[in-house]
DNA sequence: ACGGATTCCTGATGGC
DNA sequence: TGCCATCAGGAATCCG
């Protein structure tokens, strides 16, 4: 599922394909994919040029504007922003000429004959359009406005202050997008394993030096995953349709019952914060942290 | 203010 | 082989 490293990879592979291209048409095959709705979405998107591609947390952002001198820009607010949340199975794929793909919910037709497909098997994802730039209408979206800081832009002190508080379980803090933006089930499990902390430890009970280790584990895991173009369990692909490789480095996620890569004892699964969480009871002990 | 359950959705998987 | 239950999960929403 696309978390921070996957969305970052999509942004990097998408940018050279779509930046500088004009959105000529929005073909909506599934109205529920577009917020606030297909007509409003198209009104903000069509005619504008994609200026740049970015990411915030798990959101993929397309910044739009008019080309200088474009007649359509006269009297219209120039900026707009598209945000895609891919949830579990969403994909943004640049289709090669003649290429088709499954489960397309929205097709953006760009200048130069480029087609950008939003495909999404389980239809949990969505694409949102807002007037203005990053300081514009998107700030009225609670989910965006309440996003916590980027884990790769934080320092240890801020991470410890935000994550290491309360009686909430540590993993719930990592998954809470208002605490830190971009971490999902995979990277939460991987970071906790590397830091030697159990997912169900009350966040406030973790000593600062252990939280410091967790901070560095989070950053290391995210950086390595980005370097490997993300994790492809089943559905994730980059903008070219290529799989990532970080799934080959999993030491916790999805390894319940398998031997711990550090001590050889069987990994345990347990439900924490509503998600399956895999950890090693010996290497991630609840007591004596 | 917290955890938990439920909803959304489809495909893979396992038991019988 | 076929059928049914279960599981996968990000975030909104409701409930205790």
PDB file of C-alpha atoms (C1' of nucleotides) in Angstrom:
ATOM      1  CA  UNK A   1       0.000   0.000   0.000  1.00  0.00           C
ATOM      2  CA  UNK A   2       1.375   3.378  -0.885  1.00  0.00           C
ATOM      3  CA  UNK A   3       2.981   4.988   2.145  1.00  0.00           C
ATOM      4  CA  UNK A   4       5.537   7.788   2.154  1.00  0.00           C
ATOM      5  CA  UNK A   5       8.302   5.976   0.178  1.00  0.00           C
ATOM      6  CA  UNK A   6       5.868   4.707  -2.447  1.00  0.00           C
ATOM      7  CA  UNK A   7       4.223   8.096  -2.968  1.00  0.00           C
ATOM      8  CA  UNK A   8       7.659   9.714  -3.098  1.00  0.00           C
ATOM      9  CA  UNK A   9       8.684   7.218  -5.790  1.00  0.00           C
ATOM     10  CA  UNK A  10       5.516   7.881  -7.767  1.00  0.00           C
ATOM     11  CA  UNK A  11       6.152  11.640  -7.534  1.00  0.00           C
ATOM     12  CA  UNK A  12       9.727  11.207  -8.776  1.00  0.00           C
ATOM     13  CA  UNK A  13       8.773   8.951 -11.679  1.00  0.00           C
ATOM     14  CA  UNK A  14       5.709  11.002 -12.565  1.00  0.00           C
ATOM     15  CA  UNK A  15       7.329  14.451 -12.598  1.00  0.00           C
ATOM     16  CA  UNK A  16       9.410  14.133 -15.781  1.00  0.00           C
ATOM     17  CA  UNK A  17       6.448  12.637 -17.653  1.00  0.00           C
ATOM     18  CA  UNK A  18       3.800  15.217 -16.799  1.00  0.00           C
ATOM     19  CA  UNK A  19       5.478  18.465 -15.683  1.00  0.00           C
ATOM     20  CA  UNK A  20       4.873  21.218 -18.221  1.00  0.00           C
ATOM     21  CA  UNK A  21       1.920  19.422 -19.804  1.00  0.00           C
ATOM     22  CA  UNK A  22      -1.566  20.856 -20.009  1.00  0.00           C
ATOM     23  CA  UNK A  23      -4.579  18.913 -18.786  1.00  0.00           C
ATOM     24  CA  UNK A  24      -6.805  18.741 -21.853  1.00  0.00           C
ATOM     25  CA  UNK A  25      -9.578  16.524 -20.532  1.00  0.00           C
ATOM     26  CA  UNK A  26     -10.706  14.615 -17.458  1.00  0.00           C
ATOM     27  CA  UNK A  27     -12.375  11.322 -18.287  1.00  0.00           C
ATOM     28  CA  UNK A  28     -14.245  10.172 -15.223  1.00  0.00           C
ATOM     29  CA  UNK A  29     -15.256   6.513 -15.214  1.00  0.00           C
ATOM     30  CA  UNK A  30     -16.106   6.422 -11.511  1.00  0.00           C
ATOM     31  CA  UNK A  31     -17.643   9.633 -10.134  1.00  0.00           C
ATOM     32  CA  UNK A  32     -16.935   8.649  -6.521  1.00  0.00           C
ATOM     33  CA  UNK A  33     -13.212   8.886  -7.251  1.00  0.00           C
ATOM     34  CA  UNK A  34     -13.316  12.653  -7.658  1.00  0.00           C
ATOM     35  CA  UNK A  35     -13.889  15.218  -4.909  1.00  0.00           C
ATOM     36  CA  UNK A  36     -15.796  17.370  -4.656  1.00  0.00           C
ATOM     37  CA  UNK A  37     -17.276  15.896  -7.854  1.00  0.00           C
ATOM     38  CA  UNK A  38     -16.423  15.259 -11.512  1.00  0.00           C
ATOM     39  CA  UNK A  39     -17.677  18.646 -12.766  1.00  0.00           C
ATOM     40  CA  UNK A  40     -15.953  20.726 -10.091  1.00  0.00           C
ATOM     41  CA  UNK A  41     -12.789  18.674 -10.489  1.00  0.00           C
ATOM     42  CA  UNK A  42     -12.729  19.120 -14.255  1.00  0.00           C
ATOM     43  CA  UNK A  43     -13.436  22.842 -13.931  1.00  0.00           C
ATOM     44  CA  UNK A  44     -10.278  23.281 -11.847  1.00  0.00           C
ATOM     45  CA  UNK A  45      -8.108  20.883 -13.835  1.00  0.00           C
ATOM     46  CA  UNK A  46      -8.926  21.285 -17.520  1.00  0.00           C
ATOM     47  CA  UNK A  47      -6.933  23.971 -19.294  1.00  0.00           C
ATOM     48  CA  UNK A  48      -4.325  24.239 -16.575  1.00  0.00           C
ATOM     49  CA  UNK A  49      -0.743  23.129 -16.887  1.00  0.00           C
ATOM     50  CA  UNK A  50       0.964  20.802 -14.417  1.00  0.00           C
ATOM     51  CA  UNK A  51       3.707  22.991 -12.975  1.00  0.00           C
ATOM     52  CA  UNK A  52       5.232  20.489 -10.571  1.00  0.00           C
ATOM     53  CA  UNK A  53       4.675  17.198  -8.785  1.00  0.00           C
ATOM     54  CA  UNK A  54       5.112  16.891  -5.040  1.00  0.00           C
ATOM     55  CA  UNK A  55       4.204  14.873  -1.984  1.00  0.00           C
ATOM     56  CA  UNK A  56       2.922  15.596   1.500  1.00  0.00           C
ATOM     57  CA  UNK A  57       2.605  12.589   3.790  1.00  0.00           C
ATOM     58  CA  UNK A  58       0.873   9.961   1.675  1.00  0.00           C
ATOM     59  CA  UNK A  59      -0.662  12.580  -0.613  1.00  0.00           C
ATOM     60  CA  UNK A  60       0.576  13.017  -4.164  1.00  0.00           C
ATOM     61  CA  UNK A  61       0.272  16.684  -5.159  1.00  0.00           C
ATOM     62  CA  UNK A  62       0.025  18.180  -8.631  1.00  0.00           C
ATOM     63  CA  UNK A  63       0.453  21.949  -8.687  1.00  0.00           C
ATOM     64  CA  UNK A  64      -1.440  23.559 -11.548  1.00  0.00           C
ATOM     65  CA  UNK A  65      -1.368  26.947 -13.219  1.00  0.00           C
ATOM     66  CA  UNK A  66      -1.864  28.686 -16.507  1.00  0.00           C
ATOM     67  CA  UNK A  67       0.894  29.250 -19.006  1.00  0.00           C
ATOM     68  CA  UNK A  68       1.857  32.957 -19.008  1.00  0.00           C
ATOM     69  CA  UNK A  69      -0.243  34.747 -21.611  1.00  0.00           C
ATOM     70  CA  UNK A  70      -2.841  32.003 -21.739  1.00  0.00           C
ATOM     71  CA  UNK A  71      -6.127  33.683 -22.602  1.00  0.00           C
ATOM     72  CA  UNK A  72      -8.015  31.373 -20.260  1.00  0.00           C
ATOM     73  CA  UNK A  73      -6.086  32.805 -17.342  1.00  0.00           C
ATOM     74  CA  UNK A  74      -7.619  36.239 -17.770  1.00  0.00           C
ATOM     75  CA  UNK A  75      -9.927  36.885 -14.861  1.00  0.00           C
ATOM     76  CA  UNK A  76      -9.482  33.396 -13.409  1.00  0.00           C
ATOM     77  CA  UNK A  77      -7.617  32.531 -10.263  1.00  0.00           C
ATOM     78  CA  UNK A  78      -4.463  31.098 -11.756  1.00  0.00           C
ATOM     79  CA  UNK A  79      -3.464  28.434  -9.287  1.00  0.00           C
ATOM     80  CA  UNK A  80      -5.040  25.094  -8.517  1.00  0.00           C
ATOM     81  CA  UNK A  81      -3.944  21.937  -6.772  1.00  0.00           C
ATOM     82  CA  UNK A  82      -4.751  18.275  -7.331  1.00  0.00           C
ATOM     83  CA  UNK A  83      -4.198  15.829  -4.476  1.00  0.00           C
ATOM     84  CA  UNK A  84      -4.366  12.053  -4.841  1.00  0.00           C
ATOM     85  CA  UNK A  85      -4.699   9.679  -1.901  1.00  0.00           C
ATOM     86  CA  UNK A  86      -4.051   6.150  -3.156  1.00  0.00           C
ATOM     87  CA  UNK A  87      -5.029   4.359   0.062  1.00  0.00           C
ATOM     88  CA  UNK A  88      -4.501   0.635  -0.466  1.00  0.00           C
ATOM     89  CA  UNK A  89      -4.564  -0.182  -4.142  1.00  0.00           C
ATOM     90  CA  UNK A  90      -4.467   3.132  -5.961  1.00  0.00           C
ATOM     91  CA  UNK A  91      -2.051   3.657  -8.829  1.00  0.00           C
ATOM     92  CA  UNK A  92      -1.063   6.634 -10.935  1.00  0.00           C
ATOM     93  CA  UNK A  93       0.314   5.286 -14.195  1.00  0.00           C
ATOM     94  CA  UNK A  94       1.480   7.111 -17.294  1.00  0.00           C
ATOM     95  CA  UNK A  95       0.158   4.950 -20.113  1.00  0.00           C
ATOM     96  CA  UNK A  96       2.358   4.418 -23.124  1.00  0.00           C
ATOM     97  CA  UNK A  97       0.672   4.875 -26.510  1.00  0.00           C
ATOM     98  CA  UNK A  98      -1.816   2.103 -27.035  1.00  0.00           C
ATOM     99  CA  UNK A  99      -1.327   0.760 -23.514  1.00  0.00           C
ATOM    100  CA  UNK A 100      -4.379  -0.068 -21.474  1.00  0.00           C
ATOM    101  CA  UNK A 101      -4.697  -0.843 -17.810  1.00  0.00           C
ATOM    102  CA  UNK A 102      -7.224  -2.383 -15.471  1.00  0.00           C
ATOM    103  CA  UNK A 103      -9.558  -0.693 -13.049  1.00  0.00           C
ATOM    104  CA  UNK A 104      -9.166   2.856 -14.316  1.00  0.00           C
ATOM    105  CA  UNK A 105     -11.346   5.260 -12.353  1.00  0.00           C
ATOM    106  CA  UNK A 106     -10.109   8.514 -13.876  1.00  0.00           C
ATOM    107  CA  UNK A 107      -8.100   9.263 -16.991  1.00  0.00           C
ATOM    108  CA  UNK A 108      -6.339  12.613 -17.351  1.00  0.00           C
ATOM    109  CA  UNK A 109      -5.597  13.452 -20.964  1.00  0.00           C
ATOM    110  CA  UNK A 110      -2.520  15.675 -21.157  1.00  0.00           C
ATOM    111  CA  UNK A 111      -0.938  17.634 -23.966  1.00  0.00           C
ATOM    112  CA  UNK A 112       1.307  15.674 -26.284  1.00  0.00           C
ATOM    113  CA  UNK A 113      -1.045  12.683 -26.171  1.00  0.00           C
ATOM    114  CA  UNK A 114       0.098  11.670 -22.661  1.00  0.00           C
ATOM    115  CA  UNK A 115      -2.506   9.813 -20.618  1.00  0.00           C
ATOM    116  CA  UNK A 116      -2.326   9.643 -16.831  1.00  0.00           C
ATOM    117  CA  UNK A 117      -4.520   6.885 -15.375  1.00  0.00           C
ATOM    118  CA  UNK A 118      -5.774   6.724 -11.813  1.00  0.00           C
ATOM    119  CA  UNK A 119      -6.481   3.013 -11.354  1.00  0.00           C
ATOM    120  CA  UNK A 120      -7.686   1.593  -8.070  1.00  0.00           C
ATOM    121  CA  UNK A 121      -8.848  -1.990  -7.635  1.00  0.00           C
ATOM    122  CA  UNK A 122     -10.500  -1.554  -4.276  1.00  0.00           C
ATOM    123  CA  UNK A 123     -11.687   1.983  -4.896  1.00  0.00           C
ATOM    124  CA  UNK A 124     -10.639   3.341  -1.499  1.00  0.00           C
ATOM    125  CA  UNK A 125      -8.508   6.067  -3.022  1.00  0.00           C
ATOM    126  CA  UNK A 126      -9.605   9.489  -4.238  1.00  0.00           C
ATOM    127  CA  UNK A 127      -8.466  12.524  -6.182  1.00  0.00           C
ATOM    128  CA  UNK A 128      -9.215  16.013  -4.896  1.00  0.00           C
ATOM    129  CA  UNK A 129      -9.119  19.392  -6.627  1.00  0.00           C
ATOM    130  CA  UNK A 130      -8.679  22.718  -4.860  1.00  0.00           C
ATOM    131  CA  UNK A 131      -8.455  26.322  -6.008  1.00  0.00           C
ATOM    132  CA  UNK A 132      -5.219  28.132  -5.246  1.00  0.00           C
ATOM    133  CA  UNK A 133      -1.842  26.713  -4.342  1.00  0.00           C
ATOM    134  CA  UNK A 134      -0.600  25.057  -1.152  1.00  0.00           C
ATOM    135  CA  UNK A 135      -1.817  28.092   0.777  1.00  0.00           C
ATOM    136  CA  UNK A 136      -5.191  27.958  -0.979  1.00  0.00           C
ATOM    137  CA  UNK A 137      -8.304  25.823  -0.725  1.00  0.00           C
ATOM    138  CA  UNK A 138      -6.546  22.648   0.332  1.00  0.00           C
ATOM    139  CA  UNK A 139      -6.054  24.176   3.777  1.00  0.00           C
ATOM    140  CA  UNK A 140      -9.814  23.914   4.279  1.00  0.00           C
ATOM    141  CA  UNK A 141      -9.435  20.141   4.034  1.00  0.00           C
ATOM    142  CA  UNK A 142      -9.071  18.964   7.624  1.00  0.00           C
ATOM    143  CA  UNK A 143      -7.018  15.937   6.701  1.00  0.00           C
ATOM    144  CA  UNK A 144      -4.446  18.122   4.971  1.00  0.00           C
ATOM    145  CA  UNK A 145      -4.520  20.975   7.471  1.00  0.00           C
ATOM    146  CA  UNK A 146      -3.980  18.584  10.396  1.00  0.00           C
ATOM    147  CA  UNK A 147      -1.142  16.566   8.905  1.00  0.00           C
ATOM    148  CA  UNK A 148       1.856  16.264  11.213  1.00  0.00           C
ATOM    149  CA  UNK A 149       5.378  17.128  10.060  1.00  0.00           C
ATOM    150  CA  UNK A 150       7.317  15.106   7.513  1.00  0.00           C
ATOM    151  CA  UNK A 151       9.374  12.455   9.319  1.00  0.00           C
ATOM    152  CA  UNK A 152      12.385  13.121   7.073  1.00  0.00           C
ATOM    153  CA  UNK A 153      12.253  16.846   7.856  1.00  0.00           C
ATOM    154  CA  UNK A 154      11.959  16.497  11.634  1.00  0.00           C
ATOM    155  CA  UNK A 155      14.707  16.503  14.203  1.00  0.00           C
ATOM    156  CA  UNK A 156      14.936  13.951  16.999  1.00  0.00           C
ATOM    157  CA  UNK A 157      13.682  16.339  19.684  1.00  0.00           C
ATOM    158  CA  UNK A 158      10.490  17.112  17.782  1.00  0.00           C
ATOM    159  CA  UNK A 159       9.888  13.440  17.000  1.00  0.00           C
ATOM    160  CA  UNK A 160      10.338  12.435  20.627  1.00  0.00           C
ATOM    161  CA  UNK A 161       8.058  15.239  21.825  1.00  0.00           C
ATOM    162  CA  UNK A 162       5.297  14.316  19.367  1.00  0.00           C
ATOM    163  CA  UNK A 163       5.473  10.508  19.347  1.00  0.00           C
ATOM    164  CA  UNK A 164       6.551   9.731  22.902  1.00  0.00           C
ATOM    165  CA  UNK A 165       3.544  10.950  24.808  1.00  0.00           C
ATOM    166  CA  UNK A 166       0.350   9.567  26.276  1.00  0.00           C
ATOM    167  CA  UNK A 167      -0.847   6.104  27.153  1.00  0.00           C
ATOM    168  CA  UNK A 168      -1.595   5.364  23.516  1.00  0.00           C
ATOM    169  CA  UNK A 169       0.369   2.511  22.067  1.00  0.00           C
ATOM    170  CA  UNK A 170       3.559   3.499  20.287  1.00  0.00           C
ATOM    171  CA  UNK A 171       2.413   2.095  16.958  1.00  0.00           C
ATOM    172  CA  UNK A 172      -0.842   4.048  17.111  1.00  0.00           C
ATOM    173  CA  UNK A 173       1.226   7.230  17.471  1.00  0.00           C
ATOM    174  CA  UNK A 174       3.321   6.323  14.420  1.00  0.00           C
ATOM    175  CA  UNK A 175       0.196   5.611  12.347  1.00  0.00           C
ATOM    176  CA  UNK A 176      -1.572   8.809  13.441  1.00  0.00           C
ATOM    177  CA  UNK A 177      -1.122  11.161  10.479  1.00  0.00           C
ATOM    178  CA  UNK A 178      -1.591  14.202  12.708  1.00  0.00           C
ATOM    179  CA  UNK A 179       1.437  13.132  14.772  1.00  0.00           C
ATOM    180  CA  UNK A 180       3.781  12.291  11.877  1.00  0.00           C
ATOM    181  CA  UNK A 181       2.737  12.271   8.214  1.00  0.00           C
ATOM    182  CA  UNK A 182       3.331   9.381   5.844  1.00  0.00           C
ATOM    183  CA  UNK A 183       3.912   6.281   7.970  1.00  0.00           C
ATOM    184  CA  UNK A 184       1.622   3.274   7.444  1.00  0.00           C
ATOM    185  CA  UNK A 185       1.505  -0.284   8.674  1.00  0.00           C
ATOM    186  CA  UNK A 186       4.587  -1.529   6.825  1.00  0.00           C
ATOM    187  CA  UNK A 187       7.061   1.136   7.887  1.00  0.00           C
ATOM    188  CA  UNK A 188       5.689   1.348  11.419  1.00  0.00           C
ATOM    189  CA  UNK A 189       6.417  -2.369  11.923  1.00  0.00           C
ATOM    190  CA  UNK A 190       9.821  -2.142  10.237  1.00  0.00           C
ATOM    191  CA  UNK A 191      10.923   0.886  12.268  1.00  0.00           C
ATOM    192  CA  UNK A 192       9.735  -0.583  15.582  1.00  0.00           C
ATOM    193  CA  UNK A 193      11.606  -3.802  14.849  1.00  0.00           C
ATOM    194  CA  UNK A 194      14.825  -1.978  14.015  1.00  0.00           C
ATOM    195  CA  UNK A 195      14.485   0.132  17.148  1.00  0.00           C
ATOM    196  CA  UNK A 196      13.782  -2.909  19.334  1.00  0.00           C
ATOM    197  CA  UNK A 197      10.494  -1.477  20.595  1.00  0.00           C
ATOM    198  CA  UNK A 198       7.207  -3.414  20.788  1.00  0.00           C
ATOM    199  CA  UNK A 199       4.232  -1.901  18.944  1.00  0.00           C
ATOM    200  CA  UNK A 200       1.983  -2.071  22.018  1.00  0.00           C
ATOM    201  CA  UNK A 201       4.285  -0.197  24.391  1.00  0.00           C
ATOM    202  CA  UNK A 202       2.497   2.853  25.819  1.00  0.00           C
ATOM    203  CA  UNK A 203       4.134   5.746  24.007  1.00  0.00           C
ATOM    204  CA  UNK A 204       4.733   7.757  27.163  1.00  0.00           C
ATOM    205  CA  UNK A 205       6.501   4.823  28.802  1.00  0.00           C
ATOM    206  CA  UNK A 206       9.321   4.737  26.238  1.00  0.00           C
ATOM    207  CA  UNK A 207      12.522   6.356  27.531  1.00  0.00           C
ATOM    208  CA  UNK A 208      13.797   9.261  25.414  1.00  0.00           C
ATOM    209  CA  UNK A 209      16.904   7.363  24.308  1.00  0.00           C
ATOM    210  CA  UNK A 210      14.714   4.555  22.963  1.00  0.00           C
ATOM    211  CA  UNK A 211      12.547   7.089  21.155  1.00  0.00           C
ATOM    212  CA  UNK A 212      15.714   8.577  19.733  1.00  0.00           C
ATOM    213  CA  UNK A 213      16.555   5.116  18.385  1.00  0.00           C
ATOM    214  CA  UNK A 214      13.037   4.880  16.955  1.00  0.00           C
ATOM    215  CA  UNK A 215      13.438   8.251  15.247  1.00  0.00           C
ATOM    216  CA  UNK A 216      16.633   7.124  13.553  1.00  0.00           C
ATOM    217  CA  UNK A 217      15.037   3.784  12.634  1.00  0.00           C
ATOM    218  CA  UNK A 218      12.069   5.580  11.048  1.00  0.00           C
ATOM    219  CA  UNK A 219      14.349   7.797   8.991  1.00  0.00           C
ATOM    220  CA  UNK A 220      16.669   4.946   7.991  1.00  0.00           C
ATOM    221  CA  UNK A 221      13.812   2.679   6.927  1.00  0.00           C
ATOM    222  CA  UNK A 222      12.069   5.423   4.941  1.00  0.00           C
ATOM    223  CA  UNK A 223      15.316   6.462   3.249  1.00  0.00           C
ATOM    224  CA  UNK A 224      16.227   2.900   2.329  1.00  0.00           C
ATOM    225  CA  UNK A 225      12.709   2.232   1.056  1.00  0.00           C
ATOM    226  CA  UNK A 226      12.849   5.337  -1.135  1.00  0.00           C
ATOM    227  CA  UNK A 227      16.222   4.189  -2.455  1.00  0.00           C
ATOM    228  CA  UNK A 228      14.591   0.841  -3.323  1.00  0.00           C
ATOM    229  CA  UNK A 229      11.618   2.550  -5.021  1.00  0.00           C
ATOM    230  CA  UNK A 230       9.166   1.450  -2.326  1.00  0.00           C
ATOM    231  CA  UNK A 231       7.621  -1.872  -1.366  1.00  0.00           C
ATOM    232  CA  UNK A 232       5.469  -3.892  -3.768  1.00  0.00           C
ATOM    233  CA  UNK A 233       3.404  -6.425  -1.857  1.00  0.00           C
ATOM    234  CA  UNK A 234       0.810  -6.835  -4.544  1.00  0.00           C
ATOM    235  CA  UNK A 235      -0.599  -3.658  -5.991  1.00  0.00           C
ATOM    236  CA  UNK A 236       1.940  -0.895  -5.659  1.00  0.00           C
ATOM    237  CA  UNK A 237       3.611   0.326  -8.861  1.00  0.00           C
ATOM    238  CA  UNK A 238       5.418   3.565  -9.717  1.00  0.00           C
ATOM    239  CA  UNK A 239       4.251   5.950 -12.456  1.00  0.00           C
ATOM    240  CA  UNK A 240       5.892   3.714 -15.081  1.00  0.00           C
ATOM    241  CA  UNK A 241       4.120   0.631 -13.771  1.00  0.00           C
ATOM    242  CA  UNK A 242       7.318  -0.794 -12.250  1.00  0.00           C
ATOM    243  CA  UNK A 243       7.437  -2.561  -8.869  1.00  0.00           C
ATOM    244  CA  UNK A 244       9.616  -1.509  -5.931  1.00  0.00           C
ATOM    245  CA  UNK A 245      12.131  -3.743  -4.167  1.00  0.00           C
ATOM    246  CA  UNK A 246      12.000  -2.903  -0.478  1.00  0.00           C
ATOM    247  CA  UNK A 247       9.684  -5.865   0.201  1.00  0.00           C
ATOM    248  CA  UNK A 248      12.845  -7.960  -0.083  1.00  0.00           C
ATOM    249  CA  UNK A 249      14.196  -6.236   3.023  1.00  0.00           C
ATOM    250  CA  UNK A 250      11.210  -6.714   5.321  1.00  0.00           C
ATOM    251  CA  UNK A 251      12.260  -7.933   8.748  1.00  0.00           C
ATOM    252  CA  UNK A 252       8.884  -7.584  10.501  1.00  0.00           C
ATOM    253  CA  UNK A 253       5.934  -6.802   8.223  1.00  0.00           C
ATOM    254  CA  UNK A 254       4.125  -9.952   7.114  1.00  0.00           C
ATOM    255  CA  UNK A 255       6.625 -12.270   8.835  1.00  0.00           C
ATOM    256  CA  UNK A 256       4.407 -13.710  11.583  1.00  0.00           C
ATOM    257  CA  UNK A 257       5.498 -17.256  12.462  1.00  0.00           C
ATOM    258  CA  UNK A 258       8.752 -16.871  10.539  1.00  0.00           C
ATOM    259  CA  UNK A 259      12.094 -16.780  12.364  1.00  0.00           C
ATOM    260  CA  UNK A 260      13.296 -13.390  13.570  1.00  0.00           C
ATOM    261  CA  UNK A 261      16.156 -12.177  11.378  1.00  0.00           C
ATOM    262  CA  UNK A 262      18.081 -11.239  14.522  1.00  0.00           C
ATOM    263  CA  UNK A 263      17.481 -14.082  17.013  1.00  0.00           C
ATOM    264  CA  UNK A 264      15.743 -16.852  15.076  1.00  0.00           C
ATOM    265  CA  UNK A 265      12.729 -17.094  17.374  1.00  0.00           C
ATOM    266  CA  UNK A 266       9.300 -17.046  15.709  1.00  0.00           C
ATOM    267  CA  UNK A 267       7.848 -13.606  15.032  1.00  0.00           C
ATOM    268  CA  UNK A 268       4.510 -12.873  16.639  1.00  0.00           C
ATOM    269  CA  UNK A 269       1.412 -11.189  15.215  1.00  0.00           C
ATOM    270  CA  UNK A 270      -0.922  -9.111  17.290  1.00  0.00           C
ATOM    271  CA  UNK A 271      -3.601  -6.579  16.602  1.00  0.00           C
ATOM    272  CA  UNK A 272      -2.551  -3.083  17.597  1.00  0.00           C
ATOM    273  CA  UNK A 273      -4.472   0.063  16.712  1.00  0.00           C
ATOM    274  CA  UNK A 274      -6.677  -2.056  14.484  1.00  0.00           C
ATOM    275  CA  UNK A 275      -3.831  -3.354  12.322  1.00  0.00           C
ATOM    276  CA  UNK A 276      -1.955  -6.592  12.233  1.00  0.00           C
ATOM    277  CA  UNK A 277       1.388  -5.903  13.851  1.00  0.00           C
ATOM    278  CA  UNK A 278       4.327  -8.257  13.594  1.00  0.00           C
ATOM    279  CA  UNK A 279       7.171  -8.131  16.080  1.00  0.00           C
ATOM    280  CA  UNK A 280       9.750 -10.280  17.842  1.00  0.00           C
ATOM    281  CA  UNK A 281       8.876 -10.799  21.531  1.00  0.00           C
ATOM    282  CA  UNK A 282      12.569 -11.289  22.361  1.00  0.00           C
ATOM    283  CA  UNK A 283      14.125  -8.452  20.352  1.00  0.00           C
ATOM    284  CA  UNK A 284      11.213  -6.071  21.049  1.00  0.00           C
ATOM    285  CA  UNK A 285      10.497  -6.809  24.709  1.00  0.00           C
ATOM    286  CA  UNK A 286       7.731  -5.003  26.544  1.00  0.00           C
ATOM    287  CA  UNK A 287       9.645  -5.075  29.818  1.00  0.00           C
ATOM    288  CA  UNK A 288      13.141  -3.834  30.454  1.00  0.00           C
ATOM    289  CA  UNK A 289      13.018  -1.398  27.564  1.00  0.00           C
TER     290      UNK A 289
ATOM    291  C1'  DA B   1      -9.349  11.641  25.153  1.00  0.00           C
ATOM    292  C1'  DC B   2      -8.946   7.169  24.402  1.00  0.00           C
ATOM    293  C1'  DG B   3      -9.735   2.389  22.238  1.00  0.00           C
ATOM    294  C1'  DG B   4     -12.693  -0.286  19.615  1.00  0.00           C
ATOM    295  C1'  DA B   5     -15.960  -1.481  16.073  1.00  0.00           C
ATOM    296  C1'  DT B   6     -17.806  -0.454  11.598  1.00  0.00           C
ATOM    297  C1'  DT B   7     -17.742   1.117   6.903  1.00  0.00           C
ATOM    298  C1'  DC B   8     -15.837   1.396   2.356  1.00  0.00           C
ATOM    299  C1'  DC B   9     -14.043  -2.530  -1.475  1.00  0.00           C
ATOM    300  C1'  DT B  10     -12.217  -6.722  -4.032  1.00  0.00           C
ATOM    301  C1'  DG B  11      -9.216 -10.594  -4.386  1.00  0.00           C
ATOM    302  C1'  DA B  12      -6.558 -14.128  -2.148  1.00  0.00           C
ATOM    303  C1'  DT B  13      -6.656 -17.773   0.887  1.00  0.00           C
ATOM    304  C1'  DG B  14      -8.098 -21.602   3.899  1.00  0.00           C
ATOM    305  C1'  DG B  15     -11.335 -24.858   5.819  1.00  0.00           C
ATOM    306  C1'  DC B  16     -14.684 -28.317   4.970  1.00  0.00           C
TER     307       DC B  16
ATOM    308  C1'  DT C   1     -14.438 -28.628  -6.861  1.00  0.00           C
ATOM    309  C1'  DG C   2     -17.291 -25.314  -4.820  1.00  0.00           C
ATOM    310  C1'  DC C   3     -18.873 -22.518  -1.277  1.00  0.00           C
ATOM    311  C1'  DC C   4     -18.402 -19.624   2.562  1.00  0.00           C
ATOM    312  C1'  DA C   5     -15.810 -17.120   6.042  1.00  0.00           C
ATOM    313  C1'  DT C   6     -11.860 -14.510   6.913  1.00  0.00           C
ATOM    314  C1'  DC C   7      -8.320 -11.336   6.055  1.00  0.00           C
ATOM    315  C1'  DA C   8      -5.781  -7.324   4.025  1.00  0.00           C
ATOM    316  C1'  DG C   9      -6.002  -1.928   5.564  1.00  0.00           C
ATOM    317  C1'  DG C  10      -6.246   4.270   5.735  1.00  0.00           C
ATOM    318  C1'  DA C  11      -9.217   7.102   7.427  1.00  0.00           C
ATOM    319  C1'  DA C  12     -13.999   8.702   8.684  1.00  0.00           C
ATOM    320  C1'  DT C  13     -17.436   8.000  11.903  1.00  0.00           C
ATOM    321  C1'  DC C  14     -19.772   6.526  15.804  1.00  0.00           C
ATOM    322  C1'  DC C  15     -20.015   4.487  20.268  1.00  0.00           C
ATOM    323  C1'  DG C  16     -18.716   3.548  25.072  1.00  0.00           C
TER     324       DG C  16
END
